[in-house]
JSON list of C-alpha atoms in Angstrom, two decimals:
[
{"chain": "A", "resi": 1, "resn": "MET", "atom": "CA", "xyz": [186.95, 11.36, -220.85]},
{"chain": "A", "resi": 2, "resn": "CYS", "atom": "CA", "xyz": [183.20, 11.88, -221.22]},
{"chain": "A", "resi": 3, "resn": "PRO", "atom": "CA", "xyz": [183.01, 10.42, -224.78]},
{"chain": "A", "resi": 4, "resn": "ALA", "atom": "CA", "xyz": [184.45, 7.12, -223.44]},
{"chain": "A", "resi": 5, "resn": "LEU", "atom": "CA", "xyz": [181.76, 6.80, -220.77]},
{"chain": "A", "resi": 6, "resn": "THR", "atom": "CA", "xyz": [178.57, 4.92, -221.39]},
{"chain": "A", "resi": 7, "resn": "PRO", "atom": "CA", "xyz": [175.42, 7.06, -221.65]},
{"chain": "A", "resi": 8, "resn": "GLY", "atom": "CA", "xyz": [173.94, 7.71, -218.23]},
{"chain": "A", "resi": 9, "resn": "SER", "atom": "CA", "xyz": [177.24, 7.47, -216.35]},
{"chain": "A", "resi": 10, "resn": "PRO", "atom": "CA", "xyz": [177.20, 9.63, -213.24]},
{"chain": "A", "resi": 11, "resn": "PRO", "atom": "CA", "xyz": [179.15, 12.91, -213.51]},
{"chain": "A", "resi": 12, "resn": "GLU", "atom": "CA", "xyz": [181.46, 12.01, -210.60]},
{"chain": "A", "resi": 13, "resn": "VAL", "atom": "CA", "xyz": [182.98, 9.05, -212.49]},
{"chain": "A", "resi": 14, "resn": "GLU", "atom": "CA", "xyz": [186.76, 9.25, -212.06]},
{"chain": "A", "resi": 15, "resn": "ALA", "atom": "CA", "xyz": [187.75, 6.27, -214.20]},
{"chain": "A", "resi": 16, "resn": "VAL", "atom": "CA", "xyz": [186.42, 3.69, -216.59]},
{"chain": "A", "resi": 17, "resn": "THR", "atom": "CA", "xyz": [187.70, 0.35, -217.86]},
{"chain": "A", "resi": 18, "resn": "LEU", "atom": "CA", "xyz": [187.18, -0.07, -221.58]},
{"chain": "A", "resi": 19, "resn": "GLY", "atom": "CA", "xyz": [185.65, -3.51, -221.91]},
{"chain": "A", "resi": 20, "resn": "GLY", "atom": "CA", "xyz": [187.74, -6.10, -223.68]},
{"chain": "A", "resi": 21, "resn": "THR", "atom": "CA", "xyz": [190.80, -3.87, -223.93]},
{"chain": "A", "resi": 22, "resn": "ASN", "atom": "CA", "xyz": [192.25, -3.80, -220.40]},
{"chain": "A", "resi": 23, "resn": "VAL", "atom": "CA", "xyz": [192.58, -0.04, -220.86]},
{"chain": "A", "resi": 24, "resn": "ILE", "atom": "CA", "xyz": [191.75, 2.10, -217.82]},
{"chain": "A", "resi": 25, "resn": "LEU", "atom": "CA", "xyz": [191.06, 5.80, -218.34]},
{"chain": "A", "resi": 26, "resn": "VAL", "atom": "CA", "xyz": [191.57, 7.92, -215.22]},
{"chain": "A", "resi": 27, "resn": "SER", "atom": "CA", "xyz": [190.39, 11.49, -214.73]},
{"chain": "A", "resi": 28, "resn": "LEU", "atom": "CA", "xyz": [192.47, 12.67, -211.78]},
{"chain": "A", "resi": 29, "resn": "PRO", "atom": "CA", "xyz": [195.11, 15.39, -211.82]},
{"chain": "A", "resi": 30, "resn": "PRO", "atom": "CA", "xyz": [198.74, 14.23, -211.45]},
{"chain": "A", "resi": 31, "resn": "VAL", "atom": "CA", "xyz": [199.11, 15.73, -207.98]},
{"chain": "A", "resi": 32, "resn": "GLU", "atom": "CA", "xyz": [200.59, 13.93, -204.98]},
{"chain": "A", "resi": 33, "resn": "ALA", "atom": "CA", "xyz": [197.51, 14.71, -202.88]},
{"chain": "A", "resi": 34, "resn": "TYR", "atom": "CA", "xyz": [195.47, 12.46, -205.20]},
{"chain": "A", "resi": 35, "resn": "ILE", "atom": "CA", "xyz": [197.61, 9.32, -204.66]},
{"chain": "A", "resi": 36, "resn": "PRO", "atom": "CA", "xyz": [195.09, 7.72, -202.24]},
{"chain": "A", "resi": 37, "resn": "ASP", "atom": "CA", "xyz": [192.30, 8.37, -204.77]},
{"chain": "A", "resi": 38, "resn": "LEU", "atom": "CA", "xyz": [194.45, 6.95, -207.55]},
{"chain": "A", "resi": 39, "resn": "ARG", "atom": "CA", "xyz": [195.11, 3.77, -205.53]},
{"chain": "A", "resi": 40, "resn": "ARG", "atom": "CA", "xyz": [191.40, 3.40, -204.85]},
{"chain": "A", "resi": 41, "resn": "VAL", "atom": "CA", "xyz": [190.33, 4.08, -208.44]},
{"chain": "A", "resi": 42, "resn": "LEU", "atom": "CA", "xyz": [193.00, 1.91, -210.08]},
{"chain": "A", "resi": 43, "resn": "SER", "atom": "CA", "xyz": [192.37, -1.06, -207.79]},
{"chain": "A", "resi": 44, "resn": "HIS", "atom": "CA", "xyz": [188.63, -0.78, -208.50]},
{"chain": "A", "resi": 45, "resn": "GLU", "atom": "CA", "xyz": [189.07, -0.60, -212.27]},
{"chain": "A", "resi": 46, "resn": "ALA", "atom": "CA", "xyz": [191.78, -3.29, -212.34]},
{"chain": "A", "resi": 47, "resn": "THR", "atom": "CA", "xyz": [189.29, -5.57, -210.59]},
{"chain": "A", "resi": 48, "resn": "HIS", "atom": "CA", "xyz": [186.78, -4.92, -213.38]},
{"chain": "A", "resi": 49, "resn": "ALA", "atom": "CA", "xyz": [189.46, -5.77, -215.96]},
{"chain": "A", "resi": 50, "resn": "SER", "atom": "CA", "xyz": [190.35, -8.97, -214.08]},
{"chain": "A", "resi": 51, "resn": "ILE", "atom": "CA", "xyz": [186.71, -10.00, -213.81]},
{"chain": "A", "resi": 52, "resn": "HIS", "atom": "CA", "xyz": [186.26, -9.39, -217.52]},
{"chain": "A", "resi": 53, "resn": "ALA", "atom": "CA", "xyz": [189.37, -11.45, -218.36]},
{"chain": "A", "resi": 54, "resn": "ALA", "atom": "CA", "xyz": [188.28, -14.31, -216.09]},
{"chain": "A", "resi": 55, "resn": "THR", "atom": "CA", "xyz": [184.69, -14.47, -217.32]},
{"chain": "A", "resi": 56, "resn": "GLN", "atom": "CA", "xyz": [185.13, -13.39, -220.96]},
{"chain": "A", "resi": 57, "resn": "ASP", "atom": "CA", "xyz": [181.99, -14.61, -222.79]},
{"chain": "A", "resi": 58, "resn": "ALA", "atom": "CA", "xyz": [180.01, -14.82, -219.56]},
{"chain": "A", "resi": 59, "resn": "HIS", "atom": "CA", "xyz": [180.94, -11.23, -218.60]},
{"chain": "A", "resi": 60, "resn": "ASP", "atom": "CA", "xyz": [177.72, -9.80, -220.06]},
{"chain": "A", "resi": 61, "resn": "ARG", "atom": "CA", "xyz": [175.72, -12.22, -217.92]},
{"chain": "A", "resi": 62, "resn": "LEU", "atom": "CA", "xyz": [177.59, -11.37, -214.72]},
{"chain": "A", "resi": 63, "resn": "PRO", "atom": "CA", "xyz": [175.30, -9.34, -212.44]},
{"chain": "A", "resi": 64, "resn": "LEU", "atom": "CA", "xyz": [176.41, -5.73, -212.20]},
{"chain": "A", "resi": 65, "resn": "TRP", "atom": "CA", "xyz": [176.00, -5.80, -208.41]},
{"chain": "A", "resi": 66, "resn": "LEU", "atom": "CA", "xyz": [178.54, -8.64, -208.21]},
{"chain": "A", "resi": 67, "resn": "SER", "atom": "CA", "xyz": [181.10, -6.91, -210.42]},
{"chain": "A", "resi": 68, "resn": "GLU", "atom": "CA", "xyz": [180.70, -3.58, -208.60]},
{"chain": "A", "resi": 69, "resn": "GLY", "atom": "CA", "xyz": [180.63, -5.28, -205.20]},
{"chain": "A", "resi": 70, "resn": "LEU", "atom": "CA", "xyz": [183.89, -7.11, -205.82]},
{"chain": "A", "resi": 71, "resn": "ALA", "atom": "CA", "xyz": [185.55, -4.00, -207.25]},
{"chain": "A", "resi": 72, "resn": "THR", "atom": "CA", "xyz": [184.41, -1.91, -204.28]},
{"chain": "A", "resi": 73, "resn": "TRP", "atom": "CA", "xyz": [185.58, -4.53, -201.80]},
{"chain": "A", "resi": 74, "resn": "VAL", "atom": "CA", "xyz": [189.03, -4.59, -203.44]},
{"chain": "A", "resi": 75, "resn": "GLN", "atom": "CA", "xyz": [189.33, -0.79, -203.61]},
{"chain": "A", "resi": 76, "resn": "TYR", "atom": "CA", "xyz": [188.63, -0.41, -199.90]},
{"chain": "A", "resi": 77, "resn": "SER", "atom": "CA", "xyz": [191.14, -3.12, -199.03]},
{"chain": "A", "resi": 78, "resn": "PHE", "atom": "CA", "xyz": [193.78, -0.73, -200.45]},
{"chain": "A", "resi": 79, "resn": "VAL", "atom": "CA", "xyz": [192.34, 2.53, -199.11]},
{"chain": "A", "resi": 80, "resn": "PRO", "atom": "CA", "xyz": [189.93, 1.98, -196.20]},
{"chain": "A", "resi": 81, "resn": "ASP", "atom": "CA", "xyz": [186.77, 4.09, -196.06]},
{"chain": "A", "resi": 82, "resn": "PRO", "atom": "CA", "xyz": [186.35, 5.36, -192.48]},
{"chain": "A", "resi": 83, "resn": "VAL", "atom": "CA", "xyz": [182.72, 6.41, -193.08]},
{"chain": "A", "resi": 84, "resn": "SER", "atom": "CA", "xyz": [181.67, 2.92, -194.22]},
{"chain": "A", "resi": 85, "resn": "GLN", "atom": "CA", "xyz": [183.55, 1.37, -191.30]},
{"chain": "A", "resi": 86, "resn": "THR", "atom": "CA", "xyz": [181.72, 3.64, -188.86]},
{"chain": "A", "resi": 87, "resn": "VAL", "atom": "CA", "xyz": [178.33, 2.79, -190.40]},
{"chain": "A", "resi": 88, "resn": "LEU", "atom": "CA", "xyz": [179.11, -0.93, -190.21]},
{"chain": "A", "resi": 89, "resn": "GLU", "atom": "CA", "xyz": [180.26, -0.70, -186.60]},
{"chain": "A", "resi": 90, "resn": "GLU", "atom": "CA", "xyz": [177.13, 1.25, -185.64]},
{"chain": "A", "resi": 91, "resn": "ALA", "atom": "CA", "xyz": [174.87, -1.31, -187.34]},
{"chain": "A", "resi": 92, "resn": "ALA", "atom": "CA", "xyz": [176.67, -4.10, -185.48]},
{"chain": "A", "resi": 93, "resn": "ARG", "atom": "CA", "xyz": [176.25, -2.25, -182.16]},
{"chain": "A", "resi": 94, "resn": "GLN", "atom": "CA", "xyz": [172.54, -1.72, -182.81]},
{"chain": "A", "resi": 95, "resn": "GLN", "atom": "CA", "xyz": [172.16, -5.30, -184.08]},
{"chain": "A", "resi": 96, "resn": "THR", "atom": "CA", "xyz": [170.66, -4.09, -187.35]},
{"chain": "A", "resi": 97, "resn": "LEU", "atom": "CA", "xyz": [173.01, -5.94, -189.70]},
{"chain": "A", "resi": 98, "resn": "ILE", "atom": "CA", "xyz": [171.16, -7.86, -192.43]},
{"chain": "A", "resi": 99, "resn": "PRO", "atom": "CA", "xyz": [171.79, -11.62, -192.10]},
{"chain": "A", "resi": 100, "resn": "LEU", "atom": "CA", "xyz": [173.73, -13.03, -195.04]},
{"chain": "A", "resi": 101, "resn": "LEU", "atom": "CA", "xyz": [171.00, -15.58, -195.82]},
{"chain": "A", "resi": 102, "resn": "ASP", "atom": "CA", "xyz": [168.52, -12.71, -196.25]},
{"chain": "A", "resi": 103, "resn": "LEU", "atom": "CA", "xyz": [170.77, -11.26, -198.94]},
{"chain": "A", "resi": 104, "resn": "CYS", "atom": "CA", "xyz": [170.60, -14.45, -201.00]},
{"chain": "A", "resi": 105, "resn": "GLY", "atom": "CA", "xyz": [167.00, -13.99, -202.17]},
{"chain": "A", "resi": 106, "resn": "ALA", "atom": "CA", "xyz": [165.92, -12.75, -205.57]},
{"chain": "A", "resi": 107, "resn": "PHE", "atom": "CA", "xyz": [165.88, -9.02, -206.19]}
]
């Protein structure tokens, strides 16, 4: 799968959506134990394909953080991440959550 990845892709990449083709390449063995990973990876990549189809010409102008954020949100709606949930709950308990308005500024 490495030749299909863009230069600089991290080595732990499990899947990639080929832009403009709606083709998703997955690098997971066909073993039942990997079904939760497959659900997570496919929902993430299908979100990228859907975003691409919905935005088409504007896709290149879509911020990467938005595309990845939406895809990550969708993937964890299928397979929850207990570590992220724990971190979020702890931040809420300690009142260290970042207010949404503070996230709206320029990067």
